[in-house]
CSV table of C-alpha atoms and ligand atoms in Angstrom, one decimal:
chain,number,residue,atom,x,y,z
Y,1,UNK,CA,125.2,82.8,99.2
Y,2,UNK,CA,123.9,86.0,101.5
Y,3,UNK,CA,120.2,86.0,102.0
Y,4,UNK,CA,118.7,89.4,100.4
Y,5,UNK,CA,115.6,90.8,102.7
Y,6,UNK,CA,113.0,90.9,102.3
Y,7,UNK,CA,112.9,87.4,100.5
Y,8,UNK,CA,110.0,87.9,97.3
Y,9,UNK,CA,107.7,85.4,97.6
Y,10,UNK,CA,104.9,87.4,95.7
Y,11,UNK,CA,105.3,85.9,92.0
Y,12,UNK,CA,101.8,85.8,91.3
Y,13,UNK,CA,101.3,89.2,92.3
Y,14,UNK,CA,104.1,90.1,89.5
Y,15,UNK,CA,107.8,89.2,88.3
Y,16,UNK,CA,111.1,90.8,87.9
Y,17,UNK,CA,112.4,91.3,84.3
Y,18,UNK,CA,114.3,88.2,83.4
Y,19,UNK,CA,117.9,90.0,82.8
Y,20,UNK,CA,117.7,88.0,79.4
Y,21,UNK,CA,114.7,89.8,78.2
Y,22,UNK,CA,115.5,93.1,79.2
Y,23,UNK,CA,118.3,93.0,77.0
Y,24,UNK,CA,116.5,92.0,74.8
Y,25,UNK,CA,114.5,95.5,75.0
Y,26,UNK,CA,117.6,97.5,75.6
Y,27,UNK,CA,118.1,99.0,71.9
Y,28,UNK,CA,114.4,99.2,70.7
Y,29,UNK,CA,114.2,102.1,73.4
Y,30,UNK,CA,117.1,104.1,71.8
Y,31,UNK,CA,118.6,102.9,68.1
Y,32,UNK,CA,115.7,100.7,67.1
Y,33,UNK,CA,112.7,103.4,67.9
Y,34,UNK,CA,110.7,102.8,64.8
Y,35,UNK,CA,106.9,103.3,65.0
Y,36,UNK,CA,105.7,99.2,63.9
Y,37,UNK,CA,103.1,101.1,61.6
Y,38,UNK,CA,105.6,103.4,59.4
Y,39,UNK,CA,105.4,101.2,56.1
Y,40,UNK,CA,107.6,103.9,54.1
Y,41,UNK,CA,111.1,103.2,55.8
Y,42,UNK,CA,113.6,101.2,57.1
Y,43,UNK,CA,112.3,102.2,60.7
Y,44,UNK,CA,109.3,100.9,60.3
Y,45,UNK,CA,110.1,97.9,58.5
Y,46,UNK,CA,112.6,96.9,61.5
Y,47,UNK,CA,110.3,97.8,64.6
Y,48,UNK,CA,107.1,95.5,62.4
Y,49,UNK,CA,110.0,92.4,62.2
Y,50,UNK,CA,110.9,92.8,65.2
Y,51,UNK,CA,107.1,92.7,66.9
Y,52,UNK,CA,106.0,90.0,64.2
Y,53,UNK,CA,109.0,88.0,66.1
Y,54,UNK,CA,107.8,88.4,68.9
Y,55,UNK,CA,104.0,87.6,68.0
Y,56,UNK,CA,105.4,84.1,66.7
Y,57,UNK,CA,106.9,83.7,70.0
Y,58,UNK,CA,103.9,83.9,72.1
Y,59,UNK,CA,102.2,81.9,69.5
Y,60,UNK,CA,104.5,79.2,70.2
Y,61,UNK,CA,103.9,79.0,74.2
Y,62,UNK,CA,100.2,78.4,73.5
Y,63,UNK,CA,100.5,76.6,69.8
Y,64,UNK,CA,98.9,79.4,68.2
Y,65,UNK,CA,99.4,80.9,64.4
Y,66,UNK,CA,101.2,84.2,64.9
Y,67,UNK,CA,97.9,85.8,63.6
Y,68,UNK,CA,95.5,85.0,66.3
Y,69,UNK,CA,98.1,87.2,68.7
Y,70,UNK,CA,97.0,90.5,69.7
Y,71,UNK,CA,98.9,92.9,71.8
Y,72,UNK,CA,97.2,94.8,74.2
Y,73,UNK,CA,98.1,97.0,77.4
Y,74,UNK,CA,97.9,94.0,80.1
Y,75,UNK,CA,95.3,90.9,80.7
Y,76,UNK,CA,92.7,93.5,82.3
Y,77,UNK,CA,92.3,95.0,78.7
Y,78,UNK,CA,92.7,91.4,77.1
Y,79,UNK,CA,90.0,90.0,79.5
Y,80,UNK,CA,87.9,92.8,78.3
Y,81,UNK,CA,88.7,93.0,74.8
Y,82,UNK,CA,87.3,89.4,75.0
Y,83,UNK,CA,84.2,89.3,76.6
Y,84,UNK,CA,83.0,92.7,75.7
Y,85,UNK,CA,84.0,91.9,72.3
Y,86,UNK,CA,82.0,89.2,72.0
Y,87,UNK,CA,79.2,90.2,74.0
Y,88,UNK,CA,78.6,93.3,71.3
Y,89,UNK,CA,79.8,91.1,68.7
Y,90,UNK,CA,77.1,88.6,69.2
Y,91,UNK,CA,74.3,90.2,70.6
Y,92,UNK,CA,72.1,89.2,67.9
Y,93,UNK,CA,72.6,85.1,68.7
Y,94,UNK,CA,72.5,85.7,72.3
Y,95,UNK,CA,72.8,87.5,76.1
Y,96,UNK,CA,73.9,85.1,78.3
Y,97,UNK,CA,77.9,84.7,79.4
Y,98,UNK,CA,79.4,81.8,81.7
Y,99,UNK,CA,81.7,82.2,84.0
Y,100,UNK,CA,83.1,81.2,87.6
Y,101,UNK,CA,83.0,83.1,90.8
Y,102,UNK,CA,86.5,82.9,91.2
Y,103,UNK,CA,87.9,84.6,88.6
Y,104,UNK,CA,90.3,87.7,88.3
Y,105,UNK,CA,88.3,91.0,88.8
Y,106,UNK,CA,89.1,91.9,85.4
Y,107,UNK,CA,86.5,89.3,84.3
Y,108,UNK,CA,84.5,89.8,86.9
Y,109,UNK,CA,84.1,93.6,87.3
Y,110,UNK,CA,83.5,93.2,83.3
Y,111,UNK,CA,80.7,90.5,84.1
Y,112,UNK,CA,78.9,93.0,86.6
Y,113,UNK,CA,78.8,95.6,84.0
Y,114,UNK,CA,77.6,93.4,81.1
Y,115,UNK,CA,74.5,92.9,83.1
Y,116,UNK,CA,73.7,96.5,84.1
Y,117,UNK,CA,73.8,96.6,80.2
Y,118,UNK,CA,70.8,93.7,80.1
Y,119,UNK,CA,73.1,91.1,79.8
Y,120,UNK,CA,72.2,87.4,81.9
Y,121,UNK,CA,75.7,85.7,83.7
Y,122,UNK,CA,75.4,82.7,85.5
Y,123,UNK,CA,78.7,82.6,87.6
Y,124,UNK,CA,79.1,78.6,88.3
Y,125,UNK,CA,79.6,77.3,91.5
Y,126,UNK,CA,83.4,75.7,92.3
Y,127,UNK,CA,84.1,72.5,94.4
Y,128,UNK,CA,85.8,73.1,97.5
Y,129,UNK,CA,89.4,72.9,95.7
Y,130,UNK,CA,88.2,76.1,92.8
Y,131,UNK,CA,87.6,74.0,90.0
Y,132,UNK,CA,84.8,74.5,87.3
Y,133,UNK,CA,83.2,71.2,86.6
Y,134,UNK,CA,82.9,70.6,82.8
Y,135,UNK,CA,79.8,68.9,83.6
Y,136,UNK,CA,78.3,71.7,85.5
Y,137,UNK,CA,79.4,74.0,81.9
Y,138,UNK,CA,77.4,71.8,80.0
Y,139,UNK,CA,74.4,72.1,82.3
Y,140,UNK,CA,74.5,76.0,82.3
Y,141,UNK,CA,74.5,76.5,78.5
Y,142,UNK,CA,71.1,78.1,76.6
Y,143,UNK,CA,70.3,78.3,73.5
Y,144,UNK,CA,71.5,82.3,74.4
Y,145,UNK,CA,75.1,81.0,75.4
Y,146,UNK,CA,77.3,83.4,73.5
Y,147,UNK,CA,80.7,82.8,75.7
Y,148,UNK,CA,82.2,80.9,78.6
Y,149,UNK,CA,85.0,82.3,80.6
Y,150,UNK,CA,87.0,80.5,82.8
Y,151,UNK,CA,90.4,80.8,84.5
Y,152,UNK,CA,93.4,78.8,83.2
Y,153,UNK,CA,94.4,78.9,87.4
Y,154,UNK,CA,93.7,80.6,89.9
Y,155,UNK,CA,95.8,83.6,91.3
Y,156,UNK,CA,94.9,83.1,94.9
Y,157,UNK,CA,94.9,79.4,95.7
Y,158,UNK,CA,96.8,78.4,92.7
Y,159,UNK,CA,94.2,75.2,91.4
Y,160,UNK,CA,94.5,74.5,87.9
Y,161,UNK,CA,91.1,74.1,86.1
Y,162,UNK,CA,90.5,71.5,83.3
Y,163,UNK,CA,90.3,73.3,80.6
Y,164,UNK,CA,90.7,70.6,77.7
Y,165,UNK,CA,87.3,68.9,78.8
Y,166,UNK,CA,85.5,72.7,79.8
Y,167,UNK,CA,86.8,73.5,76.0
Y,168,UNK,CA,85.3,70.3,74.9
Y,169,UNK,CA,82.1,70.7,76.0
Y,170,UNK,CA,82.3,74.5,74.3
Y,171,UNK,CA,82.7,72.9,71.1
Y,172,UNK,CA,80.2,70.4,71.3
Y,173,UNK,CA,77.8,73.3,72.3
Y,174,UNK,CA,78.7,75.8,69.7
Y,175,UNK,CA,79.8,78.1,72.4
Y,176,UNK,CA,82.7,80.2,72.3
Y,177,UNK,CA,85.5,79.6,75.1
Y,178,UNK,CA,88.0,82.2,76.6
Y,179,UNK,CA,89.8,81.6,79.2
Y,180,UNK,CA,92.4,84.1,81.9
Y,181,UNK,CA,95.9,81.9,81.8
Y,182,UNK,CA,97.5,84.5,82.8
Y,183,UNK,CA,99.2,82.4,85.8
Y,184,UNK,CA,98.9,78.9,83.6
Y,185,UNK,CA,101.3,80.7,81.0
Y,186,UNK,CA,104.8,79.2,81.8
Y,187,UNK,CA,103.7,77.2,84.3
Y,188,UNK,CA,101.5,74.8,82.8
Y,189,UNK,CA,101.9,73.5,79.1
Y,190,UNK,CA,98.9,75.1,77.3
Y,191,UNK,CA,97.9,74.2,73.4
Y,192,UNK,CA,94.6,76.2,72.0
Y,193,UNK,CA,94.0,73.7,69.6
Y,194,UNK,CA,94.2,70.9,71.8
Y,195,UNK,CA,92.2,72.6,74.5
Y,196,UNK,CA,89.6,74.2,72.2
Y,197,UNK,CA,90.1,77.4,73.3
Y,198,UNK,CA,88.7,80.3,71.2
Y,199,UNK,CA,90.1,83.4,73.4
Y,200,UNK,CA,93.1,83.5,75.8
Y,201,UNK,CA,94.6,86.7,78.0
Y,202,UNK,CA,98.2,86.7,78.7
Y,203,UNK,CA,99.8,89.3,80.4
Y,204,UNK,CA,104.1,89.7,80.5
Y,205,UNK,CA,104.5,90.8,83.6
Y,206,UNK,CA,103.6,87.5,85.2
Y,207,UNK,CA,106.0,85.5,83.2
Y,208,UNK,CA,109.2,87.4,83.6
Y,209,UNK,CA,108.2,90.0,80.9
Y,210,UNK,CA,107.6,94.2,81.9
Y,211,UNK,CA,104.3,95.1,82.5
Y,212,UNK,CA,102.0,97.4,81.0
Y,213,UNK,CA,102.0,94.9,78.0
Y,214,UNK,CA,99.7,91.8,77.2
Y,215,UNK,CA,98.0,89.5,74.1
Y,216,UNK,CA,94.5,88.5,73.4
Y,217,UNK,CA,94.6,84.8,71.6
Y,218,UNK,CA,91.8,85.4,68.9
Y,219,UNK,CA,91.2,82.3,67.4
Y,220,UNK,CA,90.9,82.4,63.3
Y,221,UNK,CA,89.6,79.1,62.2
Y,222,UNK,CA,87.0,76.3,63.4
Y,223,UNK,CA,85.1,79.0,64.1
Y,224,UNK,CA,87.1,82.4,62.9
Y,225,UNK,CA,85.9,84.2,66.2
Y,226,UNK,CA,84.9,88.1,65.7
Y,227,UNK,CA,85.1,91.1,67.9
Y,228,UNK,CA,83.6,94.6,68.5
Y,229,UNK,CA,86.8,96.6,69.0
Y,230,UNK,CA,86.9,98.2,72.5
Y,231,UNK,CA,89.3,100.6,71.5
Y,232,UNK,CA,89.0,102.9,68.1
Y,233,UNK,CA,91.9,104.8,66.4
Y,234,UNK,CA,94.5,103.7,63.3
Y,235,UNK,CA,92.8,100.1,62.9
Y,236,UNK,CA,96.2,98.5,64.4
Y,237,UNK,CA,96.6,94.8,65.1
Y,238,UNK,CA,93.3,93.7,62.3
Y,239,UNK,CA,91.3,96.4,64.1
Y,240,UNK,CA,90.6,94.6,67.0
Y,241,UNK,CA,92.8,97.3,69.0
Y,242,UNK,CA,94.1,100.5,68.0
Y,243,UNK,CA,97.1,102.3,69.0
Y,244,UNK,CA,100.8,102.8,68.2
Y,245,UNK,CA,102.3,99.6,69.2
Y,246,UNK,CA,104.4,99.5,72.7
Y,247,UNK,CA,107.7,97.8,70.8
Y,248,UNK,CA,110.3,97.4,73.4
Y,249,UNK,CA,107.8,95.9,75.7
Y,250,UNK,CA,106.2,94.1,73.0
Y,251,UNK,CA,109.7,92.2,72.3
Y,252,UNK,CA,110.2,91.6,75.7
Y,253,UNK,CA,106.7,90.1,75.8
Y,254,UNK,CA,108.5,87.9,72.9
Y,255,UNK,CA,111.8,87.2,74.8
Y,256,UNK,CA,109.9,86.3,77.9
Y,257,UNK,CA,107.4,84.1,76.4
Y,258,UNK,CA,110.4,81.8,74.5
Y,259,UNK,CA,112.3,81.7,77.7
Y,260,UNK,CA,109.1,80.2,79.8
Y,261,UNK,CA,108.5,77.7,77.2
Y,262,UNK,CA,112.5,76.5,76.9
Y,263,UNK,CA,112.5,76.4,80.9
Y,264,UNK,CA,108.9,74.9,81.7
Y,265,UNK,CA,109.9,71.5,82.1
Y,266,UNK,CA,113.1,72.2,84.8
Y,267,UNK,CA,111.4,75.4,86.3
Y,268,UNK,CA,107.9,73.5,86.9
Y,269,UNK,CA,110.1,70.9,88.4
Y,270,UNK,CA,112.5,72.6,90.5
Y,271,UNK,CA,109.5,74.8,92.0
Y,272,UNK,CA,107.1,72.2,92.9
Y,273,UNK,CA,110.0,70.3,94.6
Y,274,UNK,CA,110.4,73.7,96.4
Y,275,UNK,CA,107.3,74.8,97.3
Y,276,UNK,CA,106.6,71.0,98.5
Y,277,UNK,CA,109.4,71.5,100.7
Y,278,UNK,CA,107.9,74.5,102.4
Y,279,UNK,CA,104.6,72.6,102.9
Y,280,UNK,CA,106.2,69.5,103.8
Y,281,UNK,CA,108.1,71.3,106.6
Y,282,UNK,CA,105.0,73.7,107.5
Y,283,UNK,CA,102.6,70.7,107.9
Y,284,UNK,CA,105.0,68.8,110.3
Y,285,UNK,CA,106.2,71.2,112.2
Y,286,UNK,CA,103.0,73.1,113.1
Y,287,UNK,CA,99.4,71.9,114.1
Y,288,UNK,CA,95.7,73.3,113.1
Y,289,UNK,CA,97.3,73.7,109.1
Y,290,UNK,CA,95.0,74.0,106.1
Y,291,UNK,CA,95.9,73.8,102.4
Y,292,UNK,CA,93.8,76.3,100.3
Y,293,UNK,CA,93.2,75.1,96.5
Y,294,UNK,CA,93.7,71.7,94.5
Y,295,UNK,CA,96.7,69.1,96.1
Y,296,UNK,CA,97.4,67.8,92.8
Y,297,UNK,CA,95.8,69.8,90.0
Y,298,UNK,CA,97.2,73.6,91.5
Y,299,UNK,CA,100.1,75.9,90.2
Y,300,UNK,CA,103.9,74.2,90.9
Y,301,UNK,CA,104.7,77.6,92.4
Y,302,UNK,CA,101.9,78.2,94.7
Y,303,UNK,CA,101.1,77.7,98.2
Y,304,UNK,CA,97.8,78.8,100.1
Y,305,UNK,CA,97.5,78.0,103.7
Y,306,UNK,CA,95.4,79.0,106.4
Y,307,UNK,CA,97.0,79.3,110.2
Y,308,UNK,CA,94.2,78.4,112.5
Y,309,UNK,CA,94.6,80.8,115.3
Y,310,UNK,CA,96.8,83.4,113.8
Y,311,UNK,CA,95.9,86.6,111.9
Y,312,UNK,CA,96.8,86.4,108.6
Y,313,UNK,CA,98.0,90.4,109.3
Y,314,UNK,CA,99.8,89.9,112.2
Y,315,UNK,CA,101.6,87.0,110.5
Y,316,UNK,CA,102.7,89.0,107.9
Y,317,UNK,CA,104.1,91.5,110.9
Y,318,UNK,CA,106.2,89.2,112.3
Y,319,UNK,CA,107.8,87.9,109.1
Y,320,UNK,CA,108.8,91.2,107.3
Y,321,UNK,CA,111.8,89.6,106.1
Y,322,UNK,CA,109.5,87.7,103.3
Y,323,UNK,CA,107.5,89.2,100.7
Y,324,UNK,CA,104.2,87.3,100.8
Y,325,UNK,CA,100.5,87.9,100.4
Y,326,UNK,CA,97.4,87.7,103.0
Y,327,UNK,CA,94.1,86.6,100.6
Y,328,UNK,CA,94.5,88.9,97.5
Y,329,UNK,CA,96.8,91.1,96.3
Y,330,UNK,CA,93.8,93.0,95.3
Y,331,UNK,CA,91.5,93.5,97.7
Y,332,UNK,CA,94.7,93.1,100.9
Y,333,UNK,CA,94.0,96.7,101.2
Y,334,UNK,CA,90.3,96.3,102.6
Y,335,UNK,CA,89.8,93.9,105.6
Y,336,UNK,CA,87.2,91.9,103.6
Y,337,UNK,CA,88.1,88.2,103.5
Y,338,UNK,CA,89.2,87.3,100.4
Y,339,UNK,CA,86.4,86.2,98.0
Y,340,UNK,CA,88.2,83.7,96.4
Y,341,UNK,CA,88.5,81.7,99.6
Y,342,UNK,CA,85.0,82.6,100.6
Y,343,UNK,CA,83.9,80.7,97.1
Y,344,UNK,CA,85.5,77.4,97.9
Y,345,UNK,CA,84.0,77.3,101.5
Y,346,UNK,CA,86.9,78.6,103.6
Y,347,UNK,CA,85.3,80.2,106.8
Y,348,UNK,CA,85.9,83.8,107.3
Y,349,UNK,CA,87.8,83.1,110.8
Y,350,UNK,CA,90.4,80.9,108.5
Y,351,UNK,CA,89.9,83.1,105.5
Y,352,UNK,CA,91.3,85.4,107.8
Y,353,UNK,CA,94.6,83.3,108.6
Y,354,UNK,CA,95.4,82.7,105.3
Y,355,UNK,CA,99.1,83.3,103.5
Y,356,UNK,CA,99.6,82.9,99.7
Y,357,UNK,CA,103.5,82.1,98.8
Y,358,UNK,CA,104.1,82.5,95.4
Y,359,UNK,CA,107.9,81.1,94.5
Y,360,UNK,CA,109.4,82.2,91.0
Y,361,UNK,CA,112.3,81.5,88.5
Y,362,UNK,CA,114.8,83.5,91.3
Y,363,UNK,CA,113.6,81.6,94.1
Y,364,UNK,CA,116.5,79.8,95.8
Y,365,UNK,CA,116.7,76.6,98.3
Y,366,UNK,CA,118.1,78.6,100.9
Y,367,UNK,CA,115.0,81.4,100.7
Y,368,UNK,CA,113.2,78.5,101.2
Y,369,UNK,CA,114.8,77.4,104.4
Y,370,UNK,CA,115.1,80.7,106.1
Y,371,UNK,CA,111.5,80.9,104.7
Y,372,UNK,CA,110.0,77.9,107.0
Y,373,UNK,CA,112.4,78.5,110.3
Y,374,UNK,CA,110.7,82.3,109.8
Y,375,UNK,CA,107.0,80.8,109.1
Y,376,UNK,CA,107.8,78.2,111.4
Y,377,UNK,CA,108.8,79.8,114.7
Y,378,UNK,CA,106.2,83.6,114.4
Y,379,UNK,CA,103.5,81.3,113.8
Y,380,UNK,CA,104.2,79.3,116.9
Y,381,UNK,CA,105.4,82.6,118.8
Y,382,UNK,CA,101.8,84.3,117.8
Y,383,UNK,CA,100.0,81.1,118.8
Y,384,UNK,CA,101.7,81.3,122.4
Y,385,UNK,CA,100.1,84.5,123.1
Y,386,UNK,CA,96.4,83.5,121.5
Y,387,UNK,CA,94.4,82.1,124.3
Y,388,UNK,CA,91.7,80.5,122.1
Y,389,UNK,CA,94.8,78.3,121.0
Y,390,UNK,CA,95.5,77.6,124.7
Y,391,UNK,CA,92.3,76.3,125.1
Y,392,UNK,CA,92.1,73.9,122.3
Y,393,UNK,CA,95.4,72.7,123.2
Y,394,UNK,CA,94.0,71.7,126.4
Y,395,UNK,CA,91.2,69.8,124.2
Y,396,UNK,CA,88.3,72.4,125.0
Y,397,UNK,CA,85.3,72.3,122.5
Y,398,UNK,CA,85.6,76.1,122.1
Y,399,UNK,CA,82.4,75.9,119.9
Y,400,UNK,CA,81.0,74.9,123.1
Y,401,UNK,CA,82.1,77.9,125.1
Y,402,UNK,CA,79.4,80.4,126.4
Y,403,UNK,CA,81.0,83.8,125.8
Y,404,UNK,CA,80.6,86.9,127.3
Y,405,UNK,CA,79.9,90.0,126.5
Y,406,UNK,CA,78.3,90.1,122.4
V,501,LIG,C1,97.5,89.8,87.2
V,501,LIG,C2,96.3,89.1,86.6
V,501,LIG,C3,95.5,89.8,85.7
V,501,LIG,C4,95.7,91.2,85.3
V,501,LIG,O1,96.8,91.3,84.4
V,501,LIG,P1,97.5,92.8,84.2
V,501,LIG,O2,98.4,92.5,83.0
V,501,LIG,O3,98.2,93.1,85.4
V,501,LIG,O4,96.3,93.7,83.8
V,501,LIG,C5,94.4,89.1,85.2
V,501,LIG,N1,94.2,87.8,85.5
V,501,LIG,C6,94.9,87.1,86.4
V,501,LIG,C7,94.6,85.7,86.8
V,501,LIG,C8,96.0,87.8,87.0
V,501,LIG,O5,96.8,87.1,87.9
């Protein structure tokens, strides 16, 4: 088959609309236009089947009942439906959230504003690969713990967090547990029960679904968790957020959710084999390479490395044929180092070097090998004009080095 450039390599950042699920949403755009909320007619009646499908649908992915789905605009309104729900929710028991320093601004950003408001958040240190130590959980909780947040897996470096035992320790504490699994959805098998989790943010545009749409998990028994709506109006989806529903997104949500589940098992399989490919090929072929995030425990589709030597920018230059991300997608636009990698330890000079490769369901084996002659040869062509690499070669201590000038 022709190569396509550039070659997408960004799935994390977001995903094309499985061909599948957009037809899916074809007709509820034009013939099926019902609002989900007209009880009096036909309409109505087939636009409410046709989201309460999709609701047991997502429910499925993460064993859920179809009741504890809400749909919301994205996972920035679910992460903040969740802990701004409960935070007004159960102000009365309490004032102090956990979370980790790692997480998706969404939760963070939401964090920072909870305390302008006189709320206390201890944001938990992660080891070296981003993971949250259940342990280190169990030490942070008060008698003023009202809720726990952390990340199914991170979007940056791709490490997986244990999230059965962090849920464990929630329950044994009393302590409500929500967690972002936004990139775990699909890609990791995930069961709310199983992991005792009592809040979980999806969003469809990561899993092969449009965007603009999203679900809060609200658990409904052992404990029936409440919320503070965040949003007021018609008292849709049991009042925890108004607002006609979005319908043809909303069964696209569905469509995309059933897919990821059918295909986990092959996809998860045929992407880590892929992606362990590029590494495989990147760490022989090159010197001075570092793996950002967890070697076992980390996304199948993810790869974080840092290029000692190389500007992460100037990188991306001189591979414009593929698609892929320097630190954040978020914060790519500013020159800081990405915060993420700055949490697990990574130096700024390597923060600096670092490329996230994020491969997806349309990500094929030869993509992959044009991918690593491309990574392969511009990081080596770069590294020929970079005299600091010169000098290391020659096994200089540049630490060593008295520089001049500042
Ligand atoms: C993309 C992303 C979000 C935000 O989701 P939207 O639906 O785009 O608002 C939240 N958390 C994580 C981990 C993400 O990757």
């Amino acid at each position: 088959m022709m190569l396509k450039f550039p070659i997408y390599l960004d799935y994390h950042a977001t995903t094309p609309v499985d061909p599948e699920v957009f037809r899916a949403m074809a007709p509820y755009f034009t013939e099926v236009f019902g609002n989900a909320a007209s009880r009096n007619h036909e309409f109505g009646w087939t636009a409410e089947a046709a989201v309460e499908k999709a609701r047991n649908q997502i429910a499925r992915l993460i064993r859920a009942t179809d009741k504890e789905v809400i749909f919301t605009s994205g996972a920035t309104e679910s992460n903040n439906l969740a802990i701004l729900g409960v935070a007004e929710m159960y102000r009365e028991k309490g004032n102090h959230l956990i979370t980790s320093p790692i997480e998706h601004k969404a939760v963070l950003d939401t964090c920072h504003f909870l305390e302008k408001k006189g709320y206390e958040v201890t944001y938990l240190p992660v080891d070296s690969y981003g993971q949250v130590s259940p342990e280190a959980v169990r030490a942070a909780i008060r008698p003023t713990t009202i809720l726990v947040s952390v990340m199914g897996a991170n979007n940056e470096i791709g490490t997986v967090n244990p999230l059965a035992a962090i849920g464990k320790v929630c329950k044994e504490k009393g302590v409500l547990f929500h967690t972002d699994a936004v990139q775990a959805a699909g890609k990791v098998p995930l069961d709310v029960e199983a992991m005792g989790i009592d809040l979980m943010s999806l969003s469809a545009h990561k899993m092969y679904g449009p965007k603009g749409v999203g679900a809060l998990y609200v658990r409904r028994r052992n404990p029936r968790v409440r919320l503070a709506a965040q949003i007021h109006g018609g008292g849709h989806e049991r009042g925890m957020r108004s607002g006609t529903l979005n319908v043809p997104s909303i069964v696209g949500f569905g469509k995309a959710a059933e897919l990821s589940e059918r295909l986990l098992p092959d996809e998860t399989a045929r992407l880590r084999r892929l992606r362990d490919k590029l590494w495989d090929a990147i760490r022989s072929r090159l010197d001075q390479v570092y793996l950002n995030g967890h070697p076992v425990d980390r996304l199948p589709n993810n790869l974080n490395v840092s290029f000692a030597f190389v500007e992460g920018e100037s990188l991306m230059m001189g591979m414009k044929e593929l698609a892929v991300s320097s630190g954040s997608a978020c914060t790519s636009a500013s020159l800081e180092p990405s915060y993420v990698l700055k949490a697990i330890g990574v130096g700024e000079d390597l923060a600096h070097t670092s490329i996230r490769f994020g491969l997806g369901r349309f990500t094929t084996e030869e993509e992959i090998d044009f991918a690593i002659e491309k990574v392969v040869s511009t990081v080596r062509k770069l590294r020929d004009l970079s005299p600091l690499y010169e000098m290391v070669r020659e096994g200089i201590d540049i630490k060593a080095v008295q520089w001049t000038g500042h």
